[in-house]
Every structure is written in C-alpha cells, then in structure tokens.
Short mmCIF file of C-alpha atoms and ligand atoms in Angstrom, two decimals:
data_model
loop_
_atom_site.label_atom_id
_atom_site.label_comp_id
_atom_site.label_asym_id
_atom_site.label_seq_id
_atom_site.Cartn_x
_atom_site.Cartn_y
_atom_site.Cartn_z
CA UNK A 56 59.73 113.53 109.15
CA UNK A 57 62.41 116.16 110.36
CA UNK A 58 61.54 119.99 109.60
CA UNK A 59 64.50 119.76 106.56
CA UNK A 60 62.32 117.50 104.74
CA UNK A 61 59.75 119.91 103.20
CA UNK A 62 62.15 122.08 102.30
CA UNK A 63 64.57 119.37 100.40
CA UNK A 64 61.89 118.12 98.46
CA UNK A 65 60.74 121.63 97.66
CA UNK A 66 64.50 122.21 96.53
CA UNK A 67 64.59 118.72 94.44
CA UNK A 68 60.78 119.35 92.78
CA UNK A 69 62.71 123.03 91.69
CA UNK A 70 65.29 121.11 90.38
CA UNK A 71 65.92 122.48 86.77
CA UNK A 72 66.89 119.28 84.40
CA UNK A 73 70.10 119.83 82.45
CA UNK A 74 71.89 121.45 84.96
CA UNK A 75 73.99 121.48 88.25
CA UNK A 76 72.67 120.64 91.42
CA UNK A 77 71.95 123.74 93.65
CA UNK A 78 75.04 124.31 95.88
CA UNK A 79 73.21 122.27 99.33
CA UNK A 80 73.33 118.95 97.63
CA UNK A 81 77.21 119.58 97.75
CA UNK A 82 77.64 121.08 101.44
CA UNK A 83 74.99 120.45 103.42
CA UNK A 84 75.10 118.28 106.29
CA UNK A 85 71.50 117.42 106.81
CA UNK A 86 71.49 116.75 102.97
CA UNK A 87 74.52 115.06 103.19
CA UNK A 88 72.78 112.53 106.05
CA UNK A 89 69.84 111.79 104.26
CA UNK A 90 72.31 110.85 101.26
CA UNK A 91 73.49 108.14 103.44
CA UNK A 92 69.45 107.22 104.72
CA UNK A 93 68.27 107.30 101.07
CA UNK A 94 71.14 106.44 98.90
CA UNK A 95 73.82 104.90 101.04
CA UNK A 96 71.70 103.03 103.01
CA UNK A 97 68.94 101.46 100.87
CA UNK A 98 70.97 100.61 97.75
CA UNK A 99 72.97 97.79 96.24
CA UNK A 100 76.58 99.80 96.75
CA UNK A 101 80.22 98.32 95.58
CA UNK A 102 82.70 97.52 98.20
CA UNK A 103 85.25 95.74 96.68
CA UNK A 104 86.50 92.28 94.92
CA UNK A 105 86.54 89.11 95.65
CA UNK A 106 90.13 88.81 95.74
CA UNK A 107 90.12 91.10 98.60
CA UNK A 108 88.13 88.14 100.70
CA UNK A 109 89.79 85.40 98.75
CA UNK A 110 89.95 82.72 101.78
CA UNK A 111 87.90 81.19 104.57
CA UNK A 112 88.96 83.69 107.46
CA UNK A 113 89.67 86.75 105.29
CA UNK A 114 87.83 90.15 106.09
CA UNK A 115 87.46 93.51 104.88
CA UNK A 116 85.91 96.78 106.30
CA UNK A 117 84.58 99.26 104.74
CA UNK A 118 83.05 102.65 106.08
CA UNK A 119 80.03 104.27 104.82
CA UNK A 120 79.45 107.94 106.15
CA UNK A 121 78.85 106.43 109.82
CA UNK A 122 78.23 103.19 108.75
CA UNK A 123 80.83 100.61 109.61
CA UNK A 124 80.60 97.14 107.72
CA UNK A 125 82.77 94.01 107.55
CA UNK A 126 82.72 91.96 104.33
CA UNK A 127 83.53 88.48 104.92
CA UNK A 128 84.11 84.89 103.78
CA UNK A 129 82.81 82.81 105.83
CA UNK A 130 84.51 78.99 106.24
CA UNK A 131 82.63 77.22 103.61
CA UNK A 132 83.80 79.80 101.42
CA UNK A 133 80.70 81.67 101.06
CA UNK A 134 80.22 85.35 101.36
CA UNK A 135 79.07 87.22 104.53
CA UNK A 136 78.42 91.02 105.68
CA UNK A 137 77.67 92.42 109.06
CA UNK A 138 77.06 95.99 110.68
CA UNK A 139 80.92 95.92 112.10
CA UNK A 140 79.50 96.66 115.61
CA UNK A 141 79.75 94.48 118.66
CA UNK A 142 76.26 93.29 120.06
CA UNK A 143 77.48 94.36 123.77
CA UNK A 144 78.05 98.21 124.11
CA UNK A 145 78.51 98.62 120.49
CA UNK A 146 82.23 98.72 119.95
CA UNK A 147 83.30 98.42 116.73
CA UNK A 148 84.87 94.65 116.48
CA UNK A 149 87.63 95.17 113.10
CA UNK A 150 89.28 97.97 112.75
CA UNK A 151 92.06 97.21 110.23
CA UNK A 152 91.63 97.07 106.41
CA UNK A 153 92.06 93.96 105.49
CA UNK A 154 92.42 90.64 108.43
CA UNK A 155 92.05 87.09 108.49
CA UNK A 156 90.53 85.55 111.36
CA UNK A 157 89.57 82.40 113.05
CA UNK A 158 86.49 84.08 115.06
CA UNK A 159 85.57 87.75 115.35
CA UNK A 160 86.26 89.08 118.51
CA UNK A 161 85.16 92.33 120.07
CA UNK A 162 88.29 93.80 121.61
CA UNK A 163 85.96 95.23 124.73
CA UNK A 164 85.46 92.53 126.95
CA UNK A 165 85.50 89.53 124.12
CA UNK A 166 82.46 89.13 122.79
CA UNK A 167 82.89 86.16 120.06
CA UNK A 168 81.10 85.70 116.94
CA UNK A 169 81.94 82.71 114.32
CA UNK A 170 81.69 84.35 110.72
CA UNK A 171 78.04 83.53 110.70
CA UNK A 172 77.77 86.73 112.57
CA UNK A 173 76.47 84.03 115.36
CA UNK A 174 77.61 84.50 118.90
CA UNK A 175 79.32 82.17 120.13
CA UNK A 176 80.71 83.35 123.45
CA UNK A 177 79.79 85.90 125.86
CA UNK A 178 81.31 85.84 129.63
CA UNK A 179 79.39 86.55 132.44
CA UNK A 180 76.41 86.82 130.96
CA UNK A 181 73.14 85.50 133.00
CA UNK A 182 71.80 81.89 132.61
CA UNK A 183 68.86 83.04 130.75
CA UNK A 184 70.81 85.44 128.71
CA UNK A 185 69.70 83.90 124.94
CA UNK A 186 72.61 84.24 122.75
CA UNK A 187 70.84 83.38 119.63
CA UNK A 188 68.84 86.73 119.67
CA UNK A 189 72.49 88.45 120.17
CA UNK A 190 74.08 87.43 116.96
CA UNK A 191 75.65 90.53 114.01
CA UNK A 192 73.70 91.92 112.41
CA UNK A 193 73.51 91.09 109.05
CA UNK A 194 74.04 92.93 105.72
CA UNK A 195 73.11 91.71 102.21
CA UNK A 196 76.25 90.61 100.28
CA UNK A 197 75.87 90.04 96.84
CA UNK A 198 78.76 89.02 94.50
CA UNK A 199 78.56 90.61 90.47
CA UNK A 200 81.15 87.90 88.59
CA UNK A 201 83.72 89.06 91.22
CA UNK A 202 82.41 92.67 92.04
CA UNK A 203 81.24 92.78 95.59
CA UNK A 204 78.71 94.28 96.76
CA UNK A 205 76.07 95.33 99.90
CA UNK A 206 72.71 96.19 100.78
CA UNK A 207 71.80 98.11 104.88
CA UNK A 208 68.80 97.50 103.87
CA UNK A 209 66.38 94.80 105.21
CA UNK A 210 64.82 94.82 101.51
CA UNK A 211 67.27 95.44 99.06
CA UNK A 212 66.13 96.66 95.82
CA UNK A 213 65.01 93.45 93.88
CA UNK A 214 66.71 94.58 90.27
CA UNK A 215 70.49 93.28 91.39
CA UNK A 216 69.82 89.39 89.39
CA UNK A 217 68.81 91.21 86.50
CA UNK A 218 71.83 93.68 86.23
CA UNK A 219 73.96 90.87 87.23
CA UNK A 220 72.52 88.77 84.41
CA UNK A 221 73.16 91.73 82.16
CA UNK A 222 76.40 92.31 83.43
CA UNK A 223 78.03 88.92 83.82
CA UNK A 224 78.88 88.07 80.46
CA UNK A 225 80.79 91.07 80.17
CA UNK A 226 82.91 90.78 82.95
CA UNK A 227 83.50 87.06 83.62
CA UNK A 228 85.76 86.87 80.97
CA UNK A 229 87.98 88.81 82.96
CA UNK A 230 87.97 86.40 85.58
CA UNK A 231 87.84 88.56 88.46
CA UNK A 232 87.82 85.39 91.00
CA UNK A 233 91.77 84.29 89.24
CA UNK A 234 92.74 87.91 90.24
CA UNK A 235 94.65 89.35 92.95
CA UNK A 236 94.78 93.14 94.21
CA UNK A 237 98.07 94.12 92.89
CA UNK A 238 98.17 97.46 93.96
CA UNK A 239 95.12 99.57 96.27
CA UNK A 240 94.97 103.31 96.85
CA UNK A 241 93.10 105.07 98.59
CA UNK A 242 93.10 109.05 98.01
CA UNK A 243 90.89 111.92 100.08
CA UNK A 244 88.84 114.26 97.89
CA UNK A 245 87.62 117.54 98.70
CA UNK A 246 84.49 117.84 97.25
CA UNK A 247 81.01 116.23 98.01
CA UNK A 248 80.83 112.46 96.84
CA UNK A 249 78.33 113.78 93.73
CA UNK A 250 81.18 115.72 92.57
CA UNK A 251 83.50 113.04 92.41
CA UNK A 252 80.57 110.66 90.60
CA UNK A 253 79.49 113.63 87.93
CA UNK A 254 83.60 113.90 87.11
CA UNK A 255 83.59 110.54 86.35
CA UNK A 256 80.67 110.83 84.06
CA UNK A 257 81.85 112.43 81.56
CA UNK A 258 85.42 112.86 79.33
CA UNK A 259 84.50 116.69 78.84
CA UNK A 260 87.43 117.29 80.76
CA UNK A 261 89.73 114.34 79.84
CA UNK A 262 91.98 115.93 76.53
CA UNK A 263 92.78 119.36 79.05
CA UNK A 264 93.19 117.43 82.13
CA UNK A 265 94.46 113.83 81.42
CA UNK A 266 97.68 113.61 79.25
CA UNK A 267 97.93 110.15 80.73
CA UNK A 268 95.07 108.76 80.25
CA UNK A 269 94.13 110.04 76.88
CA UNK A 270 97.36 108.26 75.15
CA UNK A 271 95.56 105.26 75.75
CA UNK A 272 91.54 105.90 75.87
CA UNK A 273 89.22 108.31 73.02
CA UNK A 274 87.21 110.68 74.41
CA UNK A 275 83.96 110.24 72.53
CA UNK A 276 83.53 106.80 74.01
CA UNK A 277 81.88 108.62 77.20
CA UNK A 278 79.79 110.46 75.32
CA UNK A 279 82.73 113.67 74.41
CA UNK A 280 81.33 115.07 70.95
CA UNK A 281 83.81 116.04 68.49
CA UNK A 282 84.21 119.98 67.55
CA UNK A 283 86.34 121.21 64.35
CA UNK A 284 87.39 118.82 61.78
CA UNK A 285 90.34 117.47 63.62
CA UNK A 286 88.35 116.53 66.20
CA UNK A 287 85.53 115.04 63.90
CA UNK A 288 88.05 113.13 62.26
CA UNK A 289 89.09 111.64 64.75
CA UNK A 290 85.66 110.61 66.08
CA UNK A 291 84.77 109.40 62.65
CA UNK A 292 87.80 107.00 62.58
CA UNK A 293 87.11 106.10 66.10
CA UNK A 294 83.08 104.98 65.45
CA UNK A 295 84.74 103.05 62.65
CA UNK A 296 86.88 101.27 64.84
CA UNK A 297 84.13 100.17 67.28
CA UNK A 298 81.85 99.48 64.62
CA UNK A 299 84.31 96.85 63.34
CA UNK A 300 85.66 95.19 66.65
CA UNK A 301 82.81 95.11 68.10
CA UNK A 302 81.73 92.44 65.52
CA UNK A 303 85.00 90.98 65.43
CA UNK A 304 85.29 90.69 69.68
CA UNK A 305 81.53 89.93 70.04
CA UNK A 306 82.46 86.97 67.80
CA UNK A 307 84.84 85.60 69.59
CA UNK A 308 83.04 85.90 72.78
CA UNK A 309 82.91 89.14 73.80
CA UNK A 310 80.22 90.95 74.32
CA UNK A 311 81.21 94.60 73.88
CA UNK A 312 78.16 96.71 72.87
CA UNK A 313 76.70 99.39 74.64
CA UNK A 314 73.87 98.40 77.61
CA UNK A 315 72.95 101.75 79.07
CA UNK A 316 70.09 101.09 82.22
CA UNK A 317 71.19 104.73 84.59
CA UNK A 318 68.36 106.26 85.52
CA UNK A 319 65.18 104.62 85.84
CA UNK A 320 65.98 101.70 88.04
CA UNK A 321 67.65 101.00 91.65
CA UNK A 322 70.65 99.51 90.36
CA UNK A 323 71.33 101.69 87.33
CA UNK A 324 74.13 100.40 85.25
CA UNK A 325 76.09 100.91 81.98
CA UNK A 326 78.43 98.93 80.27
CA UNK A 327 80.48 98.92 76.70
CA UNK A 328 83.43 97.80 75.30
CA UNK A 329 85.57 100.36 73.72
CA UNK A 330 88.63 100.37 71.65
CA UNK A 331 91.90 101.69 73.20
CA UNK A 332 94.34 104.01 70.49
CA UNK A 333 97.67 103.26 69.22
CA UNK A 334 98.83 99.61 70.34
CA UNK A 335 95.26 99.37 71.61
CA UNK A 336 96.15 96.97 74.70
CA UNK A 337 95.68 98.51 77.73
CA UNK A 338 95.66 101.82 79.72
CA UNK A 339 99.06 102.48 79.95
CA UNK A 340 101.68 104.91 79.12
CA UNK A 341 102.64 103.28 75.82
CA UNK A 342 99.20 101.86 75.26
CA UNK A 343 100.82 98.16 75.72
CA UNK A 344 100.24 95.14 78.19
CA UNK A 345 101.46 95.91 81.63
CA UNK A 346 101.44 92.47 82.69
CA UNK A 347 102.45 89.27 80.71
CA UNK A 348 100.25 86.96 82.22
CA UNK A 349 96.72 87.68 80.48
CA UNK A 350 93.50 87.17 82.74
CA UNK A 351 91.75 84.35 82.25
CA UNK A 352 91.77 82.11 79.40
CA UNK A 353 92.95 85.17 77.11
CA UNK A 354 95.78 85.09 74.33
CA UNK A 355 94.55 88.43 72.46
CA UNK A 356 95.68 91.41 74.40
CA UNK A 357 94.22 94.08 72.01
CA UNK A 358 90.84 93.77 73.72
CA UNK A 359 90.42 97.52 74.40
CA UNK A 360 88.67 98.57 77.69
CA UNK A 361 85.50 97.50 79.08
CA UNK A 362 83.83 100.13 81.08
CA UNK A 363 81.23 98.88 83.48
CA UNK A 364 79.37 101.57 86.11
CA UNK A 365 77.35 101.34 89.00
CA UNK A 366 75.15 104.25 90.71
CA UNK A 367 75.67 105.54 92.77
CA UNK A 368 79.27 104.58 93.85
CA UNK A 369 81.54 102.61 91.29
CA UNK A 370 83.43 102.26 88.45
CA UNK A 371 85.72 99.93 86.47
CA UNK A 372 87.85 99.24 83.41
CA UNK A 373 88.90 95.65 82.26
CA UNK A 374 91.46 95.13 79.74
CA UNK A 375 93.29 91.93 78.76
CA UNK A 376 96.23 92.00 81.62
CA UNK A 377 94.64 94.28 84.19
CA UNK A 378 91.52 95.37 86.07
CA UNK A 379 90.97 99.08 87.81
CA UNK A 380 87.88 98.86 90.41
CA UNK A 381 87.40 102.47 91.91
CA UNK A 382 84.92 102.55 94.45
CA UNK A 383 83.85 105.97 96.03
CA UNK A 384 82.58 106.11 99.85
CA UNK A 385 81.41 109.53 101.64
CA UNK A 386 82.60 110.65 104.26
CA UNK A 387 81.96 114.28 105.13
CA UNK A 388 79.66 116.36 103.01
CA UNK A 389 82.77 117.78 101.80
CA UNK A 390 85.03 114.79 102.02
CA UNK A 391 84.87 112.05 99.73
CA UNK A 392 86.99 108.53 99.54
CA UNK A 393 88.08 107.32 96.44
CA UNK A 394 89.40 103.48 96.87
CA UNK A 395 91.37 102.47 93.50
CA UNK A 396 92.28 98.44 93.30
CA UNK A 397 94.35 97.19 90.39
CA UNK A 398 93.48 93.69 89.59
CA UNK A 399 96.30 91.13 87.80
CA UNK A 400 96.53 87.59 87.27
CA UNK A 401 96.87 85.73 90.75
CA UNK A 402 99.79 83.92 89.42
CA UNK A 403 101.42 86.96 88.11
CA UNK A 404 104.81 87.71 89.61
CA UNK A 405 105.86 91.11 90.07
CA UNK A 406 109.46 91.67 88.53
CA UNK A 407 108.57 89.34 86.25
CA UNK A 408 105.53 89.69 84.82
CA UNK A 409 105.00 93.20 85.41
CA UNK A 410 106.09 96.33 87.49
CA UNK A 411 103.44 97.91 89.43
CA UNK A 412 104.81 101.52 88.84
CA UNK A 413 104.15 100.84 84.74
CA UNK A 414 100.59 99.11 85.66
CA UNK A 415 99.81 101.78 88.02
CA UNK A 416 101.44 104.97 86.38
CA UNK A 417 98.25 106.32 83.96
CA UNK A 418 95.56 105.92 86.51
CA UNK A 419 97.21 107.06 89.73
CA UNK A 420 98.01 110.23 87.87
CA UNK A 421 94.57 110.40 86.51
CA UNK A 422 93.07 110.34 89.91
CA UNK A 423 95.17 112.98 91.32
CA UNK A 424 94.16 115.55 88.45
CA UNK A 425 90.59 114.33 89.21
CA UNK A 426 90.77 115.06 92.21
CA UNK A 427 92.55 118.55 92.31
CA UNK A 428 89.59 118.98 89.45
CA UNK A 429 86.91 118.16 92.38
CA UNK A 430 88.43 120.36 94.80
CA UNK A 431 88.19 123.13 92.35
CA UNK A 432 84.52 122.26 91.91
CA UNK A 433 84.01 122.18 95.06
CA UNK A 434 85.30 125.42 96.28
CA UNK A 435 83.43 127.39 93.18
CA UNK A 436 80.13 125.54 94.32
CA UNK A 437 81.09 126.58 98.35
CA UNK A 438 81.29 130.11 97.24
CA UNK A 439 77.78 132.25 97.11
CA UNK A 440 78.76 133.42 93.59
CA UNK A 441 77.72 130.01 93.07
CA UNK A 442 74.46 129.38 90.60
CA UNK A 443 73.58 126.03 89.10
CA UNK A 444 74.88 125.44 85.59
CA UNK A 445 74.10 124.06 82.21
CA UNK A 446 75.72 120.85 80.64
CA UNK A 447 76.45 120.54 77.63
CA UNK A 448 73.95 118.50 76.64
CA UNK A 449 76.14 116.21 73.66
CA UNK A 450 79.06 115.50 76.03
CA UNK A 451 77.63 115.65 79.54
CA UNK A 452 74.23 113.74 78.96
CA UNK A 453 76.08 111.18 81.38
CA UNK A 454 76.59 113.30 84.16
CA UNK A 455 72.59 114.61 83.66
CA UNK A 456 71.65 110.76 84.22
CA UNK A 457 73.69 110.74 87.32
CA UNK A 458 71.87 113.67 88.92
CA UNK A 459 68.73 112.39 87.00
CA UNK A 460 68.83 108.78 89.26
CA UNK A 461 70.10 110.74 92.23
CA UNK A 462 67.15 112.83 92.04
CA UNK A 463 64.51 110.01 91.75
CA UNK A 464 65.97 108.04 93.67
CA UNK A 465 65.99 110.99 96.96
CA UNK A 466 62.35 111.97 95.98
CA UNK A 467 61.38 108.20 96.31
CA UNK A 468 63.32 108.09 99.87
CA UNK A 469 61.19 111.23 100.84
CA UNK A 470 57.89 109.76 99.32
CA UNK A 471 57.72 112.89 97.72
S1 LIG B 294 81.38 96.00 123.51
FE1 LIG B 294 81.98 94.18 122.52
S2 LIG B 294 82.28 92.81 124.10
FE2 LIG B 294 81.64 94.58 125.10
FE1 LIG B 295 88.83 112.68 84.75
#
C-alpha cells in the first residue's frame, strides 16, 4: 500500500452523496494512476466495433493511460487481445491505428508472434531458450452483439454474460457485425476523464449548449425534468409518445424499455429506446435518415434512438440508418480521449447512399461544445475557489450514479 492510500480512502469515505467530486479526483496524478489500477485496469472497458477488426489479419490499438493493447482477429476469425508489448526488451510491436497483418512483428530485432499472441520466431536465441513460455500476453476480449470490449485483468469481473444477455436484444437488431466505420474521430479534451463521463450523464446542459442535437433528441429522456408549463408540456407530450411506441416497437421486435443496472455491479449498464422529435428518424439536422440503406433487416426508419451505456468508458446511439459508438480513454489526469465511430450499412455507398458531412454534422458539433463545456469544468474545478457542488437531484440523478459506481468501485480496489 503506497502512503496516498490512507488518505484517498479517507477522502472517498468523506465523500458527500449528491454532489461533485472533491477537486483531486479531477487533477491528481497519483489519483489519476490508481484510476487506471482500479478502474482501467480491472474492468470490462469498450474499445471499439467489430467492424474495426472485420477480417482475419486486421488489428487495432488502443491506449489506456500507459497501457498499450492490440485488439485482434485472429485467422479463424475469432477475436484476440494482447498487452501490445514485445516479449524481448518490451518494445511496443503496432503502432498505427488500424493494420492488417500476416504475423506480428516487433520492429526491434523481429521478434514474431502468429495472432495467437504465440511466438513463433526469435533469432539468436539459445537452444534451450523455451519459446512457449515467451508468447503475448494475453487480454480478455469479449464481443457485446458487435461492441468490443477488454479486460487487464487476469479475473475479469464475472457479470459481462449477464449484461450481454440483457443487452443483446437491444442492439442486435442493429446489426453491428453488417456495419462498417463510416467516419472515426478522435478529439482531445481538457478535463479529467470523469468530467467527460458526468457530461455525458446528463441533458442538463443539452437545450443551452446543443442546438444540434436537440432538433433531433428530447431532453427528459436522460433524466432533464421539465420547469414552466412550456417545458412541462412538452415533457407531457413526450412521455406520451414513449408510452405509445414503446408498445408499438416492442411489438414488432424491439425491445425499447428502460433497463437501468449503474451502480451496484462491475459492469453497470443502462439502456432505453427513446423517441426522436419532428420526422423522428435519426439524429440529424432535419431529423431524417442520413443513409438510405437501413441496418439490418429494417424497412421502418422512425425507430427513434437507442441509448445503450457502459461504466465507466462508453456510450452509443442506434437509429435505423446509423450507429454513433463514443468511447472515452484517459490519458493525463487532465487529458482525456474521446474516440467517436459512425457506423452505416457495409454495403452503403457514400455519394449514393449518404454523405458523411450530413451523417456526421449533429454529433461532431455536439462533441466540440462538449468538450469546450469540459474544459470549462475543468479549469473552475483546477482553481482553489473550487468546492464540491450539488446536483440537481431530478435531472442529474445520472451523473450521481456515475460518481456513485466510481466510488464503490475505487473503495473496493482499496479494500477499504
Ligand atoms: S524488443 Fe521486440 S524483438 Fe527485441
Ligand atoms: Fe452534451
């Protein structure tokens, strides 16, 4: 136990519920690091789709913090991870985004490793030298009806089958396997990685901020509770709305209801299908289909948005035409990557089908204003005028189960 301990868990046990974190969660380094130990490190976290690894050969990396991983699939098709570190000295072995390859080879002195992570050539090495014992080392993958994801951990939590059987319904409708990345982004915030989580929680913020966005989604479906009779008004017609599609897209096959799991369990979760306003399709500028081509075997597009979320580190909106996965990765205790992939049919030609400045247009502005909103957080929270603060607890009970799991979750990694 480092000397920081006691005084972290003495800081987390003070923790006052209903409010803001005190201002080391978001700055400090030795907080920051055991973020990666206790969170990063021992959870199921999101990486990506399978379309990014769609073919024998294909790999992606992805950095943690410090932790460098490569996401495979492997040449029976099957799905592989590994610590993206050469078994030699340690050099890292990929080092662009996305690759397809035959072999992995370290480009040191050629290590070679088939994409069982075994190694299958090393020069020079001794007689005796046993290169069974020398293989990468391995990292749980786990697939979610398309959503990938991995485990550091040598035990992973054990609750990923039962989200995933919780889960799948919803999403395999979507078909994220017939998909292809359409369009990936990936934008630098300036704020701790709970920041950009806790704005993502909650819709507080979306009618001020959002001008984009909110032509296509309501605010109440994240938990925003209506104020002045406008406002109720429109809540009122908007509950309507969901009560009534819900029955009509759970009959057909949808399952669309809320499943809210966040705090109490490894792999919290929450999912729900909402409606979308106006032309109800999608989220775009005029509310309508970007792409032609539906996913899957769909022919309705009004199918509103499905909203699934993953603590700590993802989360992800299917309509009828188009997916948006965001994943968020830490990087600094003040630096935090947000990876955006927009998911279309795999036979969907651009030009023709759709134009990836309409399909992209509501969300890549949306990120940028959440992420000029995180920077502001962050430099309040950086400043010692700083004191934790209260949500409001009918529109921000969201963002409360986010610290609420993050809490637990550190306290269990401390044994405190
Ligand atoms: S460090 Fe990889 S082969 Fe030497
Ligand atoms: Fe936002």
């Amino acid at each position: 136990m480092t000397q920081t301990q006691p005084a972290l868990s003495a800081l987390l046990a003070r923790r006052r519920l209903g409010y803001t974190l005190e201002a080391q969660f978001y700055t400090n380094e030795t907080i920051f690091r055991q973020d990666l130990d206790f969170i990063f490190a021992r959870h199921w976290i999101q990486v990506g789709v399978e379309p990014d690894i769609a073919s024998p050969g294909d790999c992606m990396i992805v950095d943690i913090g410090p932790h460098a991983i490569i996401v495979a699939r492997d040449d029976d098709g099957g799905l592989r991870a590994f610590h993206n570190v050469c078994r030699h000295r340690g050099a890292r072995l990929l080092h662009t985004a996305k690759t397809n390859v035959g072999n992995l080879v370290c480009p040191y002195h050629q290590w070679t490793y088939g994409l069982d992570g075994s190694l299958l050539f090393a020069a020079h090495m001794p007689e005796q030298f046993d290169a069974t014992c020398h293989g990468l080392r391995r990292v749980h993958v786990r697939s979610l009806a398309g959503l990938l994801f991995i485990c550091m951990a040598e035990t992973p939590p054990d609750d990923f089958d039962a989200m995933a059987q919780t889960l799948a319904p919803y999403i395999m409708p979507h078909d994220i396997r017939g998909c292809r990345v359409a369009f990936e982004e990936d934008i630098i915030e300036h704020g701790n990685w709970k920041l950009t989580m806790e704005n993502n929680r909650e819709c507080y913020h979306c009618n001020a901020a959002h001008p984009e966005l909110t032509r296509s989604i309501f605010a109440e479906g994240f938990g925003f509770a209506p104020v002045g009779a406008e406002a109720e008004a429109q809540a009122e017609r908007f509950h309507s709305m969901v009560g009534a599609l819900h029955r009509d897209w759970e009959q057909g096959g949808l399952p669309s209801r809320e499943i809210e799991d966040l705090v109490d369990r490894p792999t919290g979760f929450r999912t729900e299908r909402l409606p979308l306003e106006d032309a109800g399709e999608s989220e775009t500028l005029d509310t309508r289909v970007a792409c032609r081509k539906l996913l899957g075997k769909f022919s309705e597009k009004r199918l509103g948005a499905l909203s699934v979320w993953t603590q700590p580190n993802s989360w992800h909106h299917f309509m009828s035409d188009h997916i948006v996965s965001f994943s968020v990765f830490p990087l600094t205790p003040e630096t935090t990557l947000l990876r955006t992939k927009w998911l279309v049919h795999a036979d969907a030609v651009e030009g023709r089908d759709y134009q990836c400045a309409n399909l992209t247009a509501v969300w890549r502005a949306t990120n940028r204003q959440d992420s000029d909103l995180v920077g502001k957080a962050a430099a309040g929270i950086r400043s010692s005028g700083y004191r934790p603060g209260p949500y409001a607890p009918d529109t921000e009970s969201l963002v409360e189960k986010f610290c609420a799991w993050y809490v637990g979750r550190l306290k269990i990694g401390l044994g405190t």
